[in-house]
Tab-separated table of C-alpha atoms in Angstrom:
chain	number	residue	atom	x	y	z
A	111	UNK	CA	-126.545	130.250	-120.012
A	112	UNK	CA	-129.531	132.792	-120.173
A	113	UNK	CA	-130.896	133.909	-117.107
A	114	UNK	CA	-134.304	131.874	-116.707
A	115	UNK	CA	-137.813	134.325	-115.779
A	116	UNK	CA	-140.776	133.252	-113.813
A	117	UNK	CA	-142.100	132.675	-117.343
A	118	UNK	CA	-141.111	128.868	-117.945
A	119	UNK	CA	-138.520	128.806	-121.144
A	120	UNK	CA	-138.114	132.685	-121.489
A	121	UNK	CA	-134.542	134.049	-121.471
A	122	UNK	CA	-134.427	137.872	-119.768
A	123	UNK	CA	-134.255	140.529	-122.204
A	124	UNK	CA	-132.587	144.288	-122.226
A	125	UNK	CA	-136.099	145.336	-121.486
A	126	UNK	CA	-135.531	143.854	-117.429
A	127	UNK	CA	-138.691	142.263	-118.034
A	128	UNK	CA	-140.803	138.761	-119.380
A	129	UNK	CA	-144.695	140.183	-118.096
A	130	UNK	CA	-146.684	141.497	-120.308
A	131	UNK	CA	-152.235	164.320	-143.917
A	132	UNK	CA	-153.224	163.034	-139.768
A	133	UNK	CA	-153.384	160.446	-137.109
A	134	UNK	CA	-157.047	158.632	-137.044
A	135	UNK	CA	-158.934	156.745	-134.560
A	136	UNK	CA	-162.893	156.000	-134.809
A	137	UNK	CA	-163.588	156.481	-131.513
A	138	UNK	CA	-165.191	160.439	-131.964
A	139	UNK	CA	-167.430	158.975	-134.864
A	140	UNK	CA	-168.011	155.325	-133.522
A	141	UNK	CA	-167.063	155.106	-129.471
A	142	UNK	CA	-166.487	151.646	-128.301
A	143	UNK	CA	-168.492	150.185	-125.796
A	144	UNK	CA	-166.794	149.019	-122.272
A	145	UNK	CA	-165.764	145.454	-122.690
A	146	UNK	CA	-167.579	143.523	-119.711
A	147	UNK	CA	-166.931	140.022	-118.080
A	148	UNK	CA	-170.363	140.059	-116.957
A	149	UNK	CA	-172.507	136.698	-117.334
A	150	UNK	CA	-174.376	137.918	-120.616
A	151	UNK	CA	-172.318	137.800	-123.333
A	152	UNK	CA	-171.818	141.425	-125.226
A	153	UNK	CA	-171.757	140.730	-129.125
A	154	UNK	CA	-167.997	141.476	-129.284
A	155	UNK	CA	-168.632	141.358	-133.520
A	156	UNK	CA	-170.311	144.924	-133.577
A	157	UNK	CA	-168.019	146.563	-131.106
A	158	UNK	CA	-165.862	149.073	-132.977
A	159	UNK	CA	-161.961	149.201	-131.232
A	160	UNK	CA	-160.260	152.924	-130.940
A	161	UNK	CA	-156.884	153.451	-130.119
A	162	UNK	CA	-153.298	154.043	-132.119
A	163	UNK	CA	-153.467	150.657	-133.654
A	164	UNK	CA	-156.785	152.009	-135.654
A	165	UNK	CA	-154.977	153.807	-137.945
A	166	UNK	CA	-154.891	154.579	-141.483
A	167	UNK	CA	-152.172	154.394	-144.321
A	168	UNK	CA	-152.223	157.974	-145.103
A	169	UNK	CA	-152.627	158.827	-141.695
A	170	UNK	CA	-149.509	156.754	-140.215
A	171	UNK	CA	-147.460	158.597	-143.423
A	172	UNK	CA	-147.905	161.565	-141.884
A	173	UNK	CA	-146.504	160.720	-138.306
A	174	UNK	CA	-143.451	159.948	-137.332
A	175	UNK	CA	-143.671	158.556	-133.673
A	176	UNK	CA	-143.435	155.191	-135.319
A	177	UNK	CA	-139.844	155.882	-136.891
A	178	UNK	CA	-136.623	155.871	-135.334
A	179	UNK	CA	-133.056	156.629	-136.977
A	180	UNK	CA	-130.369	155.036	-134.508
A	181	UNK	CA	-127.635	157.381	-133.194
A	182	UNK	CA	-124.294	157.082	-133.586
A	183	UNK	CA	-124.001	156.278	-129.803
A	184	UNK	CA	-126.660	153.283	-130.527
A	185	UNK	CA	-124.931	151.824	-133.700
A	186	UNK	CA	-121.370	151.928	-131.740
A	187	UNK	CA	-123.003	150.156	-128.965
A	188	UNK	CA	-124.367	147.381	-131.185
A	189	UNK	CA	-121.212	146.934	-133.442
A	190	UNK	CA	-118.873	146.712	-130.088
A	191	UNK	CA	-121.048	144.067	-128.872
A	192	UNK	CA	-120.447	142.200	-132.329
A	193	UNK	CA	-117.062	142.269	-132.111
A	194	UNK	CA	-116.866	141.198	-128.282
A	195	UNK	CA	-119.509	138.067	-129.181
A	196	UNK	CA	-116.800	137.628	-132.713
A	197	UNK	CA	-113.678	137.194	-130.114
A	198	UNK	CA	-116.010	134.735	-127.676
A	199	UNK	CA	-116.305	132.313	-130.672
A	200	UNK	CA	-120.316	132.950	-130.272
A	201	UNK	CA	-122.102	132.195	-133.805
A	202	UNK	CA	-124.070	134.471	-135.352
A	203	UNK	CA	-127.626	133.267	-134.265
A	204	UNK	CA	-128.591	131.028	-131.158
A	205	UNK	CA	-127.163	132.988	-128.444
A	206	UNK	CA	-129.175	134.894	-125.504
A	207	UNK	CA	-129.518	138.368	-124.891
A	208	UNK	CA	-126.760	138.089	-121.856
A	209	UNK	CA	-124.207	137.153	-123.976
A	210	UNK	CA	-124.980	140.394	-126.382
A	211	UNK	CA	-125.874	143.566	-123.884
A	212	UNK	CA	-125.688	146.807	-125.656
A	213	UNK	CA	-126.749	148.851	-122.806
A	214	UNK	CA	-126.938	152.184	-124.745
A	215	UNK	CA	-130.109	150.035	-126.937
A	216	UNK	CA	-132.284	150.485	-123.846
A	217	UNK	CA	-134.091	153.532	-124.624
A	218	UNK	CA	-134.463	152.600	-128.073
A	219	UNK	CA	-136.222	148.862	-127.111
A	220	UNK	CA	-138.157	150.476	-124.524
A	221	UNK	CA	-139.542	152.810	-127.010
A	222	UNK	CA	-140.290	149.877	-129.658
A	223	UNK	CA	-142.179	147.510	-127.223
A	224	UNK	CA	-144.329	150.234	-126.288
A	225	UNK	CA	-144.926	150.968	-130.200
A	226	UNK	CA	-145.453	148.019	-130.388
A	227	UNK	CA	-148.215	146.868	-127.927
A	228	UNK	CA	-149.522	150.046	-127.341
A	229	UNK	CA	-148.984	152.297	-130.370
A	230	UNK	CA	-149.703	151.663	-133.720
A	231	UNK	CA	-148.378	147.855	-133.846
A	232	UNK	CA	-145.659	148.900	-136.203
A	233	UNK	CA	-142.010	150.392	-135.718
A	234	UNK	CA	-139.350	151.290	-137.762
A	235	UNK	CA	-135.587	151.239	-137.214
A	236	UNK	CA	-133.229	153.002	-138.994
A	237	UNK	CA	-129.332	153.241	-140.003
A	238	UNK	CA	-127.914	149.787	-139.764
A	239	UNK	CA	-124.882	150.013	-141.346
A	240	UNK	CA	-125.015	147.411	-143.837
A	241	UNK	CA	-122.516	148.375	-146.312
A	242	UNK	CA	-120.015	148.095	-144.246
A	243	UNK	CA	-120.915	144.648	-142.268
A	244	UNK	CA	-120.027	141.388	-143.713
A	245	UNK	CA	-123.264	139.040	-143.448
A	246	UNK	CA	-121.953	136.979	-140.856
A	247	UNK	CA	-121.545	140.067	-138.940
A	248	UNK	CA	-124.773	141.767	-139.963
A	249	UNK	CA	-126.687	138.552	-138.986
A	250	UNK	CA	-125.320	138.674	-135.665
A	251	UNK	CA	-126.102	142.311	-135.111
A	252	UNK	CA	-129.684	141.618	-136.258
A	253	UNK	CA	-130.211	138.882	-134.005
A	254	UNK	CA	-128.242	140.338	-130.717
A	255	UNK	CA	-130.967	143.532	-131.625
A	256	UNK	CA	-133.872	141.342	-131.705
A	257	UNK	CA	-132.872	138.687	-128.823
A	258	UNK	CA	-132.724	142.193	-126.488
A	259	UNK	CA	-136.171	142.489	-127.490
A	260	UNK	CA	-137.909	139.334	-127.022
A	261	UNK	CA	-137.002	135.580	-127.346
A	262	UNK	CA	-136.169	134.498	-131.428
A	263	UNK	CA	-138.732	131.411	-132.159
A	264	UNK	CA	-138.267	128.826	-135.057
A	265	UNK	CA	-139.871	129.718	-138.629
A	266	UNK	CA	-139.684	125.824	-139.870
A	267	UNK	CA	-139.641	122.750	-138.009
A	268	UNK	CA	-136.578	122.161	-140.184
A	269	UNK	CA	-134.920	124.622	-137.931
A	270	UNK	CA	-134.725	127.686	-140.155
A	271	UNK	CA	-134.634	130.697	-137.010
A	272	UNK	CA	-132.796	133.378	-139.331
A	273	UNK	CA	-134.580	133.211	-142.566
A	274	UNK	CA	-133.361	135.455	-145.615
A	275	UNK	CA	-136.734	136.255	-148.307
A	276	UNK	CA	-135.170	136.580	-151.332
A	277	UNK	CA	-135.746	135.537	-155.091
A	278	UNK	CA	-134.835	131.970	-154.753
A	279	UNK	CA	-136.520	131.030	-158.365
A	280	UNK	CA	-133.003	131.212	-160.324
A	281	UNK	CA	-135.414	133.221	-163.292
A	282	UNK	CA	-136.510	136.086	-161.633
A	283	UNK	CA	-139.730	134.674	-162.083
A	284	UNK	CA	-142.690	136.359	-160.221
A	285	UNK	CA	-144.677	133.474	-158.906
A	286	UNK	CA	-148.549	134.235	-157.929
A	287	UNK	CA	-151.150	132.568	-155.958
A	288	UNK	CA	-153.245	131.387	-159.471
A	289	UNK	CA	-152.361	128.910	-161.471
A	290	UNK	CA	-152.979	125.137	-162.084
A	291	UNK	CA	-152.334	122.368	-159.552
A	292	UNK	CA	-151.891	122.248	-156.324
A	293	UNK	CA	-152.180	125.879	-154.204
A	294	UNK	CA	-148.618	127.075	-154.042
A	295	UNK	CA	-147.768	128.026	-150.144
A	296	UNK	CA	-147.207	131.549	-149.041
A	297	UNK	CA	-142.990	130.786	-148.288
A	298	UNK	CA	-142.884	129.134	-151.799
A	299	UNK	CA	-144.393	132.872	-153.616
A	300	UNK	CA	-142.186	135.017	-150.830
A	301	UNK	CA	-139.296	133.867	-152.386
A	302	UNK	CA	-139.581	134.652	-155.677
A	303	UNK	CA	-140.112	138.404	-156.994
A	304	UNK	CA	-143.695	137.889	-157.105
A	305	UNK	CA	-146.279	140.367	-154.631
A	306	UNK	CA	-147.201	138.864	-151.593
A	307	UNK	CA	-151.141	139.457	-150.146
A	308	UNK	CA	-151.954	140.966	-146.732
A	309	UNK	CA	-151.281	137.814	-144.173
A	310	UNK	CA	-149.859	137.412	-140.421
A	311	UNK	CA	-146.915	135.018	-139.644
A	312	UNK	CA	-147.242	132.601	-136.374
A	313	UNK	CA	-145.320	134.679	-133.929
A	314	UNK	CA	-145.810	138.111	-131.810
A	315	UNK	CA	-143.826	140.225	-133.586
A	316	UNK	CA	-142.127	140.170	-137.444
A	317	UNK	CA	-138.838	141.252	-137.376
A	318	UNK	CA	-137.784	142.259	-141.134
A	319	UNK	CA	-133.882	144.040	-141.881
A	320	UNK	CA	-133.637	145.156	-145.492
A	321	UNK	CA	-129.677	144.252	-146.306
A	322	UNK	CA	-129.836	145.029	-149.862
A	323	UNK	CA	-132.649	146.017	-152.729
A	324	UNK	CA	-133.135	145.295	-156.420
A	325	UNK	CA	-133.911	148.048	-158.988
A	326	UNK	CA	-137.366	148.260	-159.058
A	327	UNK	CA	-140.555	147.724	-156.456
A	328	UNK	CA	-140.245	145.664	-153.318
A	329	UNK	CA	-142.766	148.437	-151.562
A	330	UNK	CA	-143.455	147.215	-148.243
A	331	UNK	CA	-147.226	147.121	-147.215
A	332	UNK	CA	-148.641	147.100	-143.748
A	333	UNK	CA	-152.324	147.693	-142.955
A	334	UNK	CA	-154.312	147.939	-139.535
A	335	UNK	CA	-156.146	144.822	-139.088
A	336	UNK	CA	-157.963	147.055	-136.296
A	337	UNK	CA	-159.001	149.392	-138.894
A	338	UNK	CA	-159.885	147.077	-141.602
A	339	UNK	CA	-161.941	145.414	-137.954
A	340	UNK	CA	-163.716	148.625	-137.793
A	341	UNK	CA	-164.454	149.320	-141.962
A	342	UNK	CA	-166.385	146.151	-142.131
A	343	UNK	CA	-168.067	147.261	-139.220
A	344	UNK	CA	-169.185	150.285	-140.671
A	345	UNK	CA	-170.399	148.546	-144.550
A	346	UNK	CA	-171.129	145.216	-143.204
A	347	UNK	CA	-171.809	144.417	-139.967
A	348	UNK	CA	-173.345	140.979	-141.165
A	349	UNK	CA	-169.823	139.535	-142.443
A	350	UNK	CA	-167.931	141.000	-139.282
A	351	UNK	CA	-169.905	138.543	-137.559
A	352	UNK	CA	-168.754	136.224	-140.097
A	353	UNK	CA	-164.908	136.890	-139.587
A	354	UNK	CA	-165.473	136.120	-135.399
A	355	UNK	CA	-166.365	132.373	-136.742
A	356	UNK	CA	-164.034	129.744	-137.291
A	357	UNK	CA	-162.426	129.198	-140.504
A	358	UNK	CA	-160.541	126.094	-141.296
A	359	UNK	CA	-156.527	126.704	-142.198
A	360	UNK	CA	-153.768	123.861	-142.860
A	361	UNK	CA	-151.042	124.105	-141.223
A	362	UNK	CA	-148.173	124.607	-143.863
A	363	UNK	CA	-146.191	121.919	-144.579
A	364	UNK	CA	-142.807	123.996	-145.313
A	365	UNK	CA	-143.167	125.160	-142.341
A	366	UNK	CA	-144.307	122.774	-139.562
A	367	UNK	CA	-143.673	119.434	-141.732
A	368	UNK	CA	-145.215	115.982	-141.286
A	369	UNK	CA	-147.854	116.280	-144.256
A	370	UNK	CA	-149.131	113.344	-142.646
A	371	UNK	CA	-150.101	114.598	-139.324
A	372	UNK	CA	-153.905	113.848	-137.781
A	373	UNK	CA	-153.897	117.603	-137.094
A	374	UNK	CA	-152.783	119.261	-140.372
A	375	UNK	CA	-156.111	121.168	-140.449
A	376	UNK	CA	-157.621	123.206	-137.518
A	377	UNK	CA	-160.339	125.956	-137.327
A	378	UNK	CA	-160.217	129.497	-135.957
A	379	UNK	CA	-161.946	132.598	-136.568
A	380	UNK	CA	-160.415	135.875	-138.161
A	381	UNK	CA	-161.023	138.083	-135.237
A	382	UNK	CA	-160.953	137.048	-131.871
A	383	UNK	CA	-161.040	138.892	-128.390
A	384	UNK	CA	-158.811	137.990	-125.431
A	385	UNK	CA	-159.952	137.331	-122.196
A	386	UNK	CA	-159.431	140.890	-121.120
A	387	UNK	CA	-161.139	141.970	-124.223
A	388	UNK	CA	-158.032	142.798	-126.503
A	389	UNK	CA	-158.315	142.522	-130.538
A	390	UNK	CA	-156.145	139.787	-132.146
A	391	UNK	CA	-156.552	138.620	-135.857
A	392	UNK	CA	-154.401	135.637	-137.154
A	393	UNK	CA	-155.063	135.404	-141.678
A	394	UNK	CA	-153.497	133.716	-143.989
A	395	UNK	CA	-155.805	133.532	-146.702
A	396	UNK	CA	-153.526	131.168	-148.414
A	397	UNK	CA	-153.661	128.433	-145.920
A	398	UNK	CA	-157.406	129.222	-145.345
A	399	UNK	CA	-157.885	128.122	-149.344
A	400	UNK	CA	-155.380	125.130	-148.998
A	401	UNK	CA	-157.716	123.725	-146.612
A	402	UNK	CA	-159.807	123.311	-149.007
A	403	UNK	CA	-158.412	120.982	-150.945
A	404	UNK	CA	-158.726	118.136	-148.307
A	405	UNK	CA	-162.336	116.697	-149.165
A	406	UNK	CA	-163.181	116.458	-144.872
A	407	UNK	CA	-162.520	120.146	-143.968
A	408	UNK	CA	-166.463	121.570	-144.281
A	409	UNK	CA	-166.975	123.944	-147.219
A	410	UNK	CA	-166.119	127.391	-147.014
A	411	UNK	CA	-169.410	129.182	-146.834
A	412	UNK	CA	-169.848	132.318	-149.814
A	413	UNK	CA	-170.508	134.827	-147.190
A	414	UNK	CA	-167.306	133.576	-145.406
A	415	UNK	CA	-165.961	133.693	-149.271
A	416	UNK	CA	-167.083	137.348	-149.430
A	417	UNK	CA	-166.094	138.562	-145.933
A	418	UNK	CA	-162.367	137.972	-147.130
A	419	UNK	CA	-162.680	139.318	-150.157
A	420	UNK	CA	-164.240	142.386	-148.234
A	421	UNK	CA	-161.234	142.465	-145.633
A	422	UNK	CA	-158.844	142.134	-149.073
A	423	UNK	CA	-160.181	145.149	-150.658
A	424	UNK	CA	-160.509	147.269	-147.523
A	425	UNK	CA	-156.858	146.601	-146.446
A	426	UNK	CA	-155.661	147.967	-150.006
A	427	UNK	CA	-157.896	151.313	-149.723
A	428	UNK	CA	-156.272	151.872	-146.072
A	429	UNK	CA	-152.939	149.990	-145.996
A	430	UNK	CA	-149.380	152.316	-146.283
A	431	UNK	CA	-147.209	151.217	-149.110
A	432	UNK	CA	-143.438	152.498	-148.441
A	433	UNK	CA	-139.827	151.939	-149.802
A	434	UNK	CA	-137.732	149.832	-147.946
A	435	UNK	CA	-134.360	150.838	-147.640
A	436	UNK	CA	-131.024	149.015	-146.815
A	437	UNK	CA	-130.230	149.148	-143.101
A	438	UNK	CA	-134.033	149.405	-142.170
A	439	UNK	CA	-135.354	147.388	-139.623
A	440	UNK	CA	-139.594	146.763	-139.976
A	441	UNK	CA	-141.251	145.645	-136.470
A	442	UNK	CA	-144.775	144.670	-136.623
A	443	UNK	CA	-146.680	143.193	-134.078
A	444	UNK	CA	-148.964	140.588	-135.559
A	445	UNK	CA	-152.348	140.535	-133.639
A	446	UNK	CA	-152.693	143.875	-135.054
A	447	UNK	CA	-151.287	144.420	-138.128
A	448	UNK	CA	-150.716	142.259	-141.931
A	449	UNK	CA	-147.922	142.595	-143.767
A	450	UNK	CA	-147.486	141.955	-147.849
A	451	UNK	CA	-144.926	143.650	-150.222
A	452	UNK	CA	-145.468	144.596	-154.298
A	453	UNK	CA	-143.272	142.469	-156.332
A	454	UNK	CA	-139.961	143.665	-157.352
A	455	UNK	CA	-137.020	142.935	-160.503
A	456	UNK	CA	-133.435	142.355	-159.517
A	457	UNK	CA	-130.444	142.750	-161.623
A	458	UNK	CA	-127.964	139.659	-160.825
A	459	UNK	CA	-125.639	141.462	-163.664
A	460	UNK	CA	-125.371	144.331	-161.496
A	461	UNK	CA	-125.572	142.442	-158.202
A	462	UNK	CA	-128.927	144.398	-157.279
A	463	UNK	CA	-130.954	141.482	-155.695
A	464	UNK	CA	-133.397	142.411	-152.816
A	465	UNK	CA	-132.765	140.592	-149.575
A	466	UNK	CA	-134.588	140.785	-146.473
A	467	UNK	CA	-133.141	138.994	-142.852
A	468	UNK	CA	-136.504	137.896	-140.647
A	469	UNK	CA	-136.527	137.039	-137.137
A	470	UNK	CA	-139.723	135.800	-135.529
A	471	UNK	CA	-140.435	136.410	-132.119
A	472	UNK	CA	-142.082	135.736	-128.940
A	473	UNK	CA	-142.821	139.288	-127.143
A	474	UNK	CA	-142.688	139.496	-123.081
A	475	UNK	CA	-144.901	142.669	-123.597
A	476	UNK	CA	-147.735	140.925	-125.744
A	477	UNK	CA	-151.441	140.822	-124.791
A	478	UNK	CA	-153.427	137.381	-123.674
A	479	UNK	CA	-155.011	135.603	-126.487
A	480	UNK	CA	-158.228	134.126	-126.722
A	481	UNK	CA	-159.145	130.201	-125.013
A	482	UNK	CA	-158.943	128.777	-129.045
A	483	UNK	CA	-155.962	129.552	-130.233
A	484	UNK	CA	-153.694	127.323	-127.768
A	485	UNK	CA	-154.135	125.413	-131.141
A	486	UNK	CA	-151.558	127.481	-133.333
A	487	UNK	CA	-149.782	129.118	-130.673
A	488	UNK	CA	-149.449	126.745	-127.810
A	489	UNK	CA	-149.094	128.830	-124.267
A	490	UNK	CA	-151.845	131.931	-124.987
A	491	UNK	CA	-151.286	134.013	-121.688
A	492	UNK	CA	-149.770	137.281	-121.375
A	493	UNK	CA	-146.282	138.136	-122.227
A	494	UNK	CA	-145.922	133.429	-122.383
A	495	UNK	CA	-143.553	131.970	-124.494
A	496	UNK	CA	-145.376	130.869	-127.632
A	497	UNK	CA	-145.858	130.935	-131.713
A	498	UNK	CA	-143.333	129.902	-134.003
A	499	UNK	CA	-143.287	126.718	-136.217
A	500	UNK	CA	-142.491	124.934	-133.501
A	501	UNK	CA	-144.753	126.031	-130.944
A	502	UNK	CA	-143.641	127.556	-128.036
A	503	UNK	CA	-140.245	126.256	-128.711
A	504	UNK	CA	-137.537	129.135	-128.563
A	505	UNK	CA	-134.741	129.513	-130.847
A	506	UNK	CA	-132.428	130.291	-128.677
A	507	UNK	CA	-130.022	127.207	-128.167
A	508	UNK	CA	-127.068	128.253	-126.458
């Protein structure tokens, strides 16, 4: 049985803890004011953020304090702990961090939650042996990794808590977001070898292992939703304000089910601020349009139309496009970063098919999020147990 934390729900981690060309920042060329909790209210909207997470593609490229290749000492650790959970009987997903310590991973998950939180918002892992690990295997080194890190929430309320995102079509097709009928969802495109746009899943942190790759594309994208924040600020201040005001979303039916729930539509803004003044952004532009097919959700408004086409085309001018390669691991912490991919071609003749292992999950380390957003993520204080399809509800079951 996991060891239970002052934090209701939340196993303990490895961390010993459940509480919370060049690199570029915009605070020489646009300081940020001091956030205050004074009785006026500041107009948060104008306020440009600086920091690591206000970075840019080209500029992230060129640094590597987000990248980590995994010693020898580190991959022996985690492969010894796969065979000693193999000869307890334990499956490869559902179990706690206790049953799964690879002491020698410290340093390394010390180094990602602080990457994490208060870097750049994305981390990279790499050397996971995958040639040489069975699935089963590879699955359960994956998830004893991730479950040392933070606490493994449910993607569907169908119970999906390892998901693979992989061409699922049969054709190879390369499904899109256009096209007659009904809007198709976000997980229906992802698995197919279509490209995916810039969007946030409903957890703290992504958790993406590249097993295996096709012959062609599959670039991974990932774009600072700080400094896409602080662009709009700088060309259009008028539809920043417009992103801080609540758009309605559905909540995606392949993902939370009941299509026939009271609540299937909520609203919440683009940006928000916590209480102590940190950035979060939650966008799915997807589920923001599928809204609006239900004839009650208000109209969206065209400047609320334009802001996201704004935030579209700023996040491809300053996003970092990279290949993903077999045994990497992609961390990205998703109040301050969005996440897409270009589309890719297997070759089933040649056994070539991209495949990607995700793992969502709920971060001790994270910030507190805003009074609104107990709507999609349930508990909202620092370091809680929250997100998921499911919300709040942790995958870990054993």
């Amino acid at each position: 049985m996991a060891a239970r934390s002052r934090i209701a729900g939340r196993p303990k981690n490895s961390l010993g803890t459940t509480s919370p060309s060049e690199w570029r920042v915009f605070s020489a060329e646009f300081p940020a004011k001091p956030w205050r909790r004074e009785g006026r209210v500041l107009d948060t909207a104008l306020q440009l953020i600086e920091g690591p997470a206000a970075w840019h593609g080209s500029d992230l490229a060129a640094d590597p304090s987000w990248r980590r290749t995994l010693t020898a000492d580190e991959i022996g650790g985690l492969e010894r702990a796969v065979a000693a959970a193999e000869a307890r009987g334990i499956g490869p997903t559902g179990f706690a961090a206790d049953e799964f310590p690879v002491p020698e991973l410290r340093p390394a998950l010390q180094w990602l939650a602080d990457r994490l939180e208060r870097g750049p918002g994305v981390a990279r892992l790499s050397g996971i042996p995958v040639d040489r690990l069975p699935r089963e295997r590879l699955q359960r080194l994956f998830w004893g990794l991730c479950v040392n890190l933070g606490t493994p929430m449910y993607q569907t309320a169908a119970g999906e808590i390892l998901g693979e995102v992989k061409d699922e079509t049969g054709t190879g097709a390369a499904l899109t977001y256009d096209g007659p009928g009904p809007l198709k969802s976000a997980r229906t495109i992802a698995r197919s070898t279509g490209p995916l746009r810039f969007h946030t899943d409903k957890t703290d942190i992504i958790c993406l292992l590249c097993a295996s790759n096709g012959i062609a594309g599959g670039l991974s994208k990932v774009v600072s939703s700080v400094t896409i924040h602080n662009e709009i600020a700088r060309r259009r201040p008028d539809l920043l304000r417009v992103l801080y005001e609540p758009y309605w979303r559905m909540r995606p039916y392949d993902e939370e089910g009941d299509s026939e729930r009271d609540d299937r539509t909520f609203p919440m803004p683009v940006f928000a601020r916590g209480p102590d003044g940190s950035f979060t952004s939650q966008y799915s532009r997807t589920y923001i349009s599928q809204a609006q097919e239900i004839a009650s959700v208000p109209r969206l408004t065209p400047a609320q139309t334009e802001a996201m086409d704004l935030l579209h085309a700023i996040g491809e001018e300053v996003c970092l496009q990279m290949p993903f390669e077999p045994g990497d691991i992609q961390f990205m912490n998703q109040h301050v970063t969005y996440h897409g991919r270009t589309s890719f071609t297997d070759d089933p003749a040649a056994g070539a098919h991209r495949v990607l292992m995700r793992i969502w999950l709920s971060a001790p380390f994270t910030r507190p999020l805003p009074e609104g957003h107990t709507v999609q993520w349930g508990n909202i204080a620092a370091g809680a147990l929250r997100g998921g399809a499911v919300a709040g509800k942790s995958a870990v079951t054993r």
